[in-house]
């Protein structure tokens, strides 16, 4: 390169590229700073990306002077603010209320603020012998805003200022543009600064590209990026890239002729951006759109066995179901778009059946925040060709909460593996899944992830893994639905008695701590007969996901074969009340309306005696009466009963027939 500029910690790598810092010194700087941040800064602050110019952002956060600062200036209308966690929450709410686009940065500390001054001494001691060399490639500092030309400038003190001072990446890019630079290559795992660079170019003829992309790394992607530069007339020294001697190959000339002999085709209008949507970069979500009237988001997609063939491996009986874990993945991913990564509750009302032919349209709707920042989330689907509101089925509804600021400590039983004191359970995956098939669970290879099981008192531990061919796809998800679904198969080792086909019904307290896992270590407990509590970690024991509880409900295969499978997870059950040992004949009073209940409550307030039980007959009164009318009357009675007061010592008995 003709020049190198870095962003925040990226300056360490940039200094290596420029030849101004040795790899050993760079590795030490990264390791020491990471350790010091974790020990002394973590948990006390946060950072938020804000789509505003620097001056406007500083004006907006002036109310929190001394508690929030502009930590980084990335472009003309792109900054990062950082500071105290509670003040940052207040500023975030205020900015959202004003319609400013904001996004939390996934850290729990405040770099480039006064918080960093607490670690100046340990960093000065650790970096005392770092001197820095004269750059071999021109190095533009995003700390000082000047060119670094001499040895000793990038010393230990510089790398403290790099963490403490404001990141001036945007002004550095502006300076490079003014100096005549027209090609910018972002070297990193995924281009995140490229949009800010393009904005700074302000329409000038400037080429901005990257090296790697999320979920697309390695030599093939790097060569493709170099090729993108090469075809734009940027010279590339291929001899430094190719691992085998290169030889020229004759190519046809016409395909590369810059003079075309056909009419220019109109620009394609089928991508998300052309439709006014944003791409989601997620296998189960096609596009995202903000809903300005509520401050929520709407995620849309289309699922079918042709576009998502791996879903065919999840069937109950002869019906292919979208796994409940995929509904959890959809809710969590939609929550990320709205800044609420915690899933406090998700109740699955009806399974989502995938047809053999065609597909289903899916919508995940996240509502606006309430006073605590919580948001509702609903998941609907409609078959291809269905029209109108009646064509949509609501499959799940829940509540999203703002994500916790700190990542939980690793569970000791998942760090030491196998867990101490746990006895192995003899299980062969092939035999285990063959046994499940006899009970209507027809799992294909992608969903057969159970590898080993251990038992200790009331706990189960298991090792779960995706097939090797699915490991690359795992990085595209928060947590691959097939991997989490396999973790639920451990319920078979906790169940007893007659087998029933069970489906997930209600998730509570779900938090995704890390994404992209392809293998899991899990710990399962059973807080109730038809419920699980789950902790999942990666191969090192670091937390991946926790679920406070997951409740299951039985379902008959015949119910799933009905069109849509609507409401199959709801049911009616008779719950017997305990009979007292020495029952005394109570006094009974019959009533039929809410007005009579209100009168009874008023009489109680005046000191009148109350009966031991009040009986309401919830039955139709004649041919013109309807079950819906009976339900309405009963609801009014119950609401009046609960709101009236003074009736706590009297039992309301509802009598019905034909239920």
PDB file of C-alpha atoms in Angstrom, residues 21 108 137 149 157 166-167 179 211 224 229 254 335 362 458 492 573 621:
ATOM      1  CA  UNK A  21       5.773  -2.507  15.109  1.00  0.00           C
ATOM      2  CA  UNK A 108     -19.450  -3.716  28.423  1.00  0.00           C
ATOM      3  CA  UNK A 137       5.103   2.283   4.542  1.00  0.00           C
ATOM      4  CA  UNK A 149       7.733   9.158  10.042  1.00  0.00           C
ATOM      5  CA  UNK A 157       2.695   5.770  25.656  1.00  0.00           C
ATOM      6  CA  UNK A 166     -10.789   9.777  20.673  1.00  0.00           C
ATOM      7  CA  UNK A 167     -10.509   7.712  17.472  1.00  0.00           C
ATOM      8  CA  UNK A 179      -3.865  13.995  -0.578  1.00  0.00           C
ATOM      9  CA  UNK A 211     -10.413  -8.289   1.985  1.00  0.00           C
ATOM     10  CA  UNK A 224     -11.547 -12.656  -5.132  1.00  0.00           C
ATOM     11  CA  UNK A 229      -9.001  -4.494  -7.410  1.00  0.00           C
ATOM     12  CA  UNK A 254     -14.557 -10.079 -26.690  1.00  0.00           C
ATOM     13  CA  UNK A 335     -34.693  -8.567  18.851  1.00  0.00           C
ATOM     14  CA  UNK A 362     -42.983 -15.529   7.477  1.00  0.00           C
ATOM     15  CA  UNK A 458     -30.957 -34.673  39.047  1.00  0.00           C
ATOM     16  CA  UNK A 492     -35.908 -38.517  26.548  1.00  0.00           C
ATOM     17  CA  UNK A 573     -57.874 -30.374  31.116  1.00  0.00           C
ATOM     18  CA  UNK A 621     -80.099 -20.293  28.391  1.00  0.00           C
TER      19      UNK A 621
END
